[in-house]
GROMACS .gro file of C-alpha atoms in nm:
model
  256
    1ALA     CA    1   0.003   0.010   0.012
    2LEU     CA    2   0.275   0.211   0.056
    3LEU     CA    3   0.460   0.180  -0.261
    4SER     CA    4   0.158   0.160  -0.463
    5THR     CA    5   0.068   0.537  -0.320
    6TYR     CA    6   0.399   0.655  -0.359
    7ILE     CA    7   0.470   0.574  -0.709
    8GLU     CA    8   0.130   0.686  -0.808
    9MET     CA    9   0.200   1.037  -0.672
   10PHE     CA   10   0.586   1.047  -0.785
   11SER     CA   11   0.452   0.925  -1.191
   12THR     CA   12   0.173   1.189  -1.176
   13GLY     CA   13   0.346   1.445  -0.983
   14MET     CA   14   0.660   1.458  -1.160
   15ALA     CA   15   0.521   1.391  -1.528
   16LYS     CA   16   0.521   1.779  -1.633
   17ARG     CA   17   0.837   1.862  -1.416
   18TRP     CA   18   1.093   1.592  -1.621
   19ASP     CA   19   1.116   1.479  -1.952
   20LYS     CA   20   1.195   1.120  -1.860
   21ARG     CA   21   1.075   0.922  -1.554
   22ILE     CA   22   1.210   0.606  -1.466
   23TYR     CA   23   1.112   0.327  -1.239
   24ILE     CA   24   1.387   0.099  -1.133
   25ASP     CA   25   1.341  -0.209  -0.904
   26LEU     CA   26   1.648  -0.398  -0.790
   27TYR     CA   27   1.440  -0.734  -0.650
   28SER     CA   28   1.136  -0.745  -0.878
   29GLY     CA   29   1.074  -1.136  -0.854
   30PRO     CA   30   0.768  -1.255  -1.086
   31GLY     CA   31   0.552  -0.945  -1.038
   32CYS     CA   32   0.265  -1.175  -0.840
   33THR     CA   33   0.290  -1.295  -0.503
   34GLU     CA   34   0.114  -1.561  -0.374
   35VAL     CA   35  -0.066  -1.490  -0.014
   36ARG     CA   36   0.062  -1.785   0.221
   37GLU     CA   37  -0.207  -2.039   0.317
   38THR     CA   38  -0.459  -1.836   0.121
   39VAL     CA   39  -0.596  -1.871  -0.272
   40SER     CA   40  -0.496  -1.529  -0.284
   41TRP     CA   41  -0.235  -1.313  -0.530
   42LEU     CA   42  -0.124  -0.971  -0.449
   43LYS     CA   43   0.042  -0.786  -0.736
   44GLY     CA   44   0.404  -0.706  -0.664
   45SER     CA   45   0.591  -0.423  -0.723
   46PRO     CA   46   0.653  -0.438  -1.097
   47LEU     CA   47   0.274  -0.491  -1.184
   48LEU     CA   48   0.190  -0.205  -0.932
   49ALA     CA   49   0.461   0.058  -1.091
   50LEU     CA   50   0.330  -0.060  -1.468
   51SER     CA   51  -0.025   0.002  -1.371
   52VAL     CA   52  -0.018   0.378  -1.249
   53LYS     CA   53  -0.247   0.628  -1.423
   54ASP     CA   54   0.059   0.814  -1.535
   55PRO     CA   55   0.291   0.552  -1.626
   56PHE     CA   56   0.666   0.601  -1.607
   57ASP     CA   57   0.858   0.658  -1.928
   58LYS     CA   58   1.092   0.352  -1.871
   59TYR     CA   59   1.102   0.044  -1.639
   60ILE     CA   60   1.414  -0.119  -1.548
   61PHE     CA   61   1.336  -0.438  -1.353
   62CYS     CA   62   1.621  -0.671  -1.232
   63GLU     CA   63   1.599  -0.992  -1.085
   64GLU     CA   64   1.845  -1.287  -0.958
   65ASP     CA   65   1.626  -1.589  -1.045
   66ALA     CA   66   1.590  -1.622  -1.378
   67THR     CA   67   1.242  -1.817  -1.399
   68LYS     CA   68   1.113  -1.540  -1.190
   69LEU     CA   69   1.231  -1.278  -1.442
   70THR     CA   70   1.096  -1.494  -1.731
   71ALA     CA   71   0.751  -1.494  -1.566
   72LEU     CA   72   0.752  -1.115  -1.536
   73GLU     CA   73   0.864  -1.080  -1.873
   74THR     CA   74   0.571  -1.282  -1.956
   75ARG     CA   75   0.308  -1.064  -1.790
   76VAL     CA   76   0.460  -0.743  -1.922
   77SER     CA   77   0.474  -0.862  -2.268
   78LYS     CA   78   0.091  -1.005  -2.247
   79HIS     CA   79  -0.058  -0.702  -2.004
   80PHE     CA   80   0.199  -0.423  -2.072
   81SER     CA   81   0.350  -0.452  -2.427
   82GLN     CA   82   0.303  -0.065  -2.500
   83LEU     CA   83   0.594   0.037  -2.247
   84ASP     CA   84   0.909   0.055  -2.265
   85VAL     CA   85   1.070  -0.224  -2.014
   86ALA     CA   86   1.442  -0.323  -1.954
   87PHE     CA   87   1.514  -0.629  -1.793
   88VAL     CA   88   1.831  -0.744  -1.628
   89GLN     CA   89   1.863  -1.093  -1.492
   90GLY     CA   90   2.148  -1.148  -1.223
   91ASP     CA   91   2.218  -1.010  -0.853
   92CYS     CA   92   2.157  -0.622  -0.896
   93ASN     CA   93   2.540  -0.562  -0.690
   94SER     CA   94   2.703  -0.739  -0.992
   95ASN     CA   95   2.486  -0.590  -1.248
   96VAL     CA   96   2.488  -0.240  -1.149
   97ALA     CA   97   2.642  -0.122  -1.460
   98LYS     CA   98   2.391  -0.276  -1.680
   99ILE     CA   99   2.097  -0.098  -1.485
  100LEU     CA  100   2.328   0.196  -1.497
  101ALA     CA  101   2.368   0.187  -1.888
  102ALA     CA  102   1.943   0.120  -1.930
  103ILE     CA  103   1.872   0.471  -1.758
  104PRO     CA  104   1.844   0.756  -2.032
  105LYS     CA  105   2.121   1.006  -2.016
  106HIS     CA  106   2.036   1.323  -1.819
  107SER     CA  107   2.123   1.655  -2.025
  108LYS     CA  108   2.018   2.000  -2.089
  109GLY     CA  109   1.767   1.866  -2.346
  110GLN     CA  110   1.628   1.600  -2.126
  111THR     CA  111   1.616   1.566  -1.793
  112VAL     CA  112   1.574   1.283  -1.627
  113LEU     CA  113   1.466   1.143  -1.289
  114SER     CA  114   1.435   0.777  -1.134
  115PHE     CA  115   1.267   0.626  -0.833
  116CYS     CA  116   1.479   0.287  -0.729
  117PHE     CA  117   1.218   0.052  -0.505
  118VAL     CA  118   1.490  -0.183  -0.318
  119ASP     CA  119   1.318  -0.492  -0.138
  120PRO     CA  120   1.557  -0.753  -0.083
  121PHE     CA  121   1.440  -1.109   0.169
  122SER     CA  122   1.816  -1.051   0.356
  123LEU     CA  123   2.079  -0.785   0.410
  124ASN     CA  124   2.189  -0.887   0.094
  125LEU     CA  125   2.224  -0.504  -0.072
  126GLN     CA  126   2.545  -0.398  -0.133
  127PHE     CA  127   2.578   0.011  -0.039
  128ARG     CA  128   2.822   0.051  -0.306
  129THR     CA  129   2.520  -0.033  -0.602
  130ILE     CA  130   2.320   0.233  -0.426
  131GLN     CA  131   2.594   0.491  -0.416
  132ALA     CA  132   2.669   0.422  -0.763
  133LEU     CA  133   2.293   0.470  -0.907
  134GLY     CA  134   2.279   0.773  -0.649
  135ALA     CA  135   2.500   0.921  -0.869
  136LYS     CA  136   2.214   1.001  -1.097
  137TYR     CA  137   1.917   1.183  -1.022
  138VAL     CA  138   1.750   0.900  -0.825
  139ASP     CA  139   1.505   0.899  -0.514
  140PHE     CA  140   1.514   0.537  -0.322
  141LEU     CA  141   1.239   0.375  -0.131
  142VAL     CA  142   1.494   0.082   0.038
  143LEU     CA  143   1.323  -0.228   0.270
  144LEU     CA  144   1.565  -0.329   0.522
  145ALA     CA  145   1.527  -0.648   0.644
  146LEU     CA  146   1.692  -0.559   0.980
  147ASP     CA  147   1.412  -0.780   1.190
  148MET     CA  148   1.413  -1.074   0.949
  149ASP     CA  149   1.778  -1.097   0.883
  150ALA     CA  150   1.998  -0.869   1.152
  151ARG     CA  151   1.837  -0.934   1.481
  152ARG     CA  152   1.851  -1.302   1.430
  153ASN     CA  153   2.238  -1.344   1.282
  154LEU     CA  154   2.397  -1.068   1.510
  155GLY     CA  155   2.642  -1.340   1.636
  156HIS     CA  156   2.737  -1.412   1.298
  157TYR     CA  157   2.767  -1.077   1.167
  158ILE     CA  158   3.014  -0.922   1.427
  159ARG     CA  159   3.234  -1.211   1.365
  160PRO     CA  160   3.572  -1.038   1.183
  161SER     CA  161   3.530  -1.276   0.887
  162ASN     CA  162   3.206  -1.185   0.810
  163ASN     CA  163   3.178  -0.886   0.578
  164LYS     CA  164   2.789  -0.884   0.537
  165ILE     CA  165   2.728  -0.574   0.703
  166ASP     CA  166   3.059  -0.445   0.564
  167LEU     CA  167   2.867  -0.453   0.236
  168LEU     CA  168   2.555  -0.327   0.349
  169LEU     CA  169   2.682  -0.020   0.519
  170GLY     CA  170   2.984   0.044   0.315
  171LEU     CA  171   3.160   0.063   0.631
  172ALA     CA  172   3.469  -0.127   0.730
  173ASP     CA  173   3.471   0.032   1.111
  174TRP     CA  174   3.122  -0.060   1.193
  175ARG     CA  175   3.196  -0.303   1.441
  176ASP     CA  176   3.398  -0.002   1.658
  177ARG     CA  177   3.076   0.240   1.578
  178TRP     CA  178   2.824  -0.081   1.725
  179ARG     CA  179   3.030  -0.088   2.044
  180ILE     CA  180   2.990   0.283   2.101
  181PHE     CA  181   2.621   0.258   2.000
  182LEU     CA  182   2.587  -0.010   2.255
  183ARG     CA  183   2.667   0.239   2.534
  184THR     CA  184   2.340   0.407   2.511
  185ASP     CA  185   2.126   0.134   2.312
  186ASN     CA  186   2.112  -0.216   2.249
  187SER     CA  187   1.926  -0.271   1.948
  188PHE     CA  188   2.139  -0.385   1.643
  189GLN     CA  189   1.830  -0.299   1.411
  190ARG     CA  190   1.820   0.073   1.542
  191PHE     CA  191   2.204   0.081   1.518
  192LEU     CA  192   2.196  -0.058   1.138
  193ALA     CA  193   1.906   0.181   1.045
  194HIS     CA  194   2.108   0.459   1.181
  195GLU     CA  195   2.407   0.373   1.007
  196PHE     CA  196   2.244   0.346   0.669
  197GLU     CA  197   2.067   0.660   0.735
  198GLY     CA  198   2.384   0.823   0.800
  199GLN     CA  199   2.579   0.672   0.476
  200MET     CA  200   2.259   0.802   0.236
  201LEU     CA  201   2.295   1.168   0.399
  202SER     CA  202   2.648   1.154   0.333
  203LEU     CA  203   2.568   1.089  -0.046
  204GLY     CA  204   2.355   1.416  -0.045
  205TYR     CA  205   2.025   1.320   0.019
  206ARG     CA  206   1.822   1.504   0.242
  207LYS     CA  207   1.750   1.427   0.597
  208HIS     CA  208   1.380   1.423   0.713
  209PRO     CA  209   1.253   1.611   1.008
  210LYS     CA  210   1.135   1.298   1.166
  211GLY     CA  211   1.389   1.039   1.031
  212ASN     CA  212   1.414   0.862   0.699
  213THR     CA  213   1.348   0.552   0.867
  214ARG     CA  214   1.006   0.388   0.924
  215HIS     CA  215   0.949   0.062   1.155
  216ILE     CA  216   0.692  -0.178   1.021
  217SER     CA  217   0.509  -0.404   1.209
  218THR     CA  218   0.277  -0.654   1.165
  219LEU     CA  219  -0.102  -0.579   1.188
  220ASP     CA  220  -0.242  -0.849   1.418
  221ARG     CA  221   0.007  -0.883   1.664
  222ASN     CA  222   0.230  -0.570   1.624
  223LEU     CA  223   0.563  -0.762   1.569
  224PRO     CA  224   0.817  -0.620   1.394
  225LEU     CA  225   0.921  -0.676   1.037
  226TYR     CA  226   1.129  -0.469   0.853
  227HIS     CA  227   1.283  -0.093   0.831
  228LEU     CA  228   1.177   0.088   0.493
  229ALA     CA  229   1.400   0.399   0.461
  230PHE     CA  230   1.282   0.706   0.185
  231PHE     CA  231   1.568   0.940   0.061
  232SER     CA  232   1.538   1.223  -0.140
  233ARG     CA  233   1.760   1.491  -0.253
  234HIS     CA  234   1.465   1.772  -0.288
  235PRO     CA  235   1.199   1.862  -0.051
  236ARG     CA  236   0.915   1.758  -0.277
  237GLY     CA  237   1.028   1.404  -0.228
  238TYR     CA  238   0.941   1.421   0.142
  239THR     CA  239   0.637   1.604   0.074
  240PHE     CA  240   0.505   1.293  -0.131
  241TRP     CA  241   0.621   1.021   0.140
  242ASP     CA  242   0.463   1.220   0.430
  243GLU     CA  243   0.149   1.219   0.227
  244CYS     CA  244   0.223   0.868   0.134
  245LEU     CA  245   0.248   0.773   0.515
  246LYS     CA  246  -0.048   0.966   0.662
  247TYR     CA  247  -0.277   0.812   0.374
  248SER     CA  248  -0.175   0.476   0.423
  249SER     CA  249  -0.164   0.504   0.755
  250GLN     CA  250  -0.539   0.611   0.737
  251GLN     CA  251  -0.622   0.354   0.505
  252GLN     CA  252  -0.438   0.027   0.636
  253SER     CA  253  -0.346   0.113   1.003
  254PHE     CA  254   0.002   0.088   0.954
  255GLU     CA  255   0.211   0.051   1.290
  256PHE     CA  256   0.521   0.274   1.248
   0.00000   0.00000   0.00000
């Protein structure tokens, strides 16, 4: 609901302000998701983006699983053949050059603004991927699987031989920073969210007055799920995001 609301605002609100609007999905999946223990199916992020009232000028979908990407290509061909869509098969961290090459070039005669949705199932995202994409005009909505992954695997990640958090944050000294953080707060999830936000701000993204990261919990039992982090270099992006949070909270009763 949050993603659907935001991309509707973004695609329509920026339609007359930018020559090209690009939607990038780094972990696109097959396009549809089956709700566990039901017969229901939900649109995944690619189909939500493809279905907006004012379609993006180009879509770029990256997916590591070849079978899932083929399923997405079939759905796009069947229902959205009129749209400009590029597919990149493979891990986004290893294929960032291909993703960048698919983005139209920004110039004086052609302004280009991209929105990038990032929702890995674990902490497989590497900050260098965000950094490379962020060199262009790109707003980000990033799912950080901190409760699903980080909280459960702290014992593994704290070992010097494990570099997963090094890659996620782009920081080799995060363990020293974690020890300092522990003096006032023992939440590994909050630490990672704080450090990731700091790294994004170092790239020139604006800090939201209430923080760029929101904690998402289940509706039924209020169990922590993950963090959603939004980043833009322009105040209008945060205006849209605030409206999105307010509207989605009213409609879906999300717990932040």
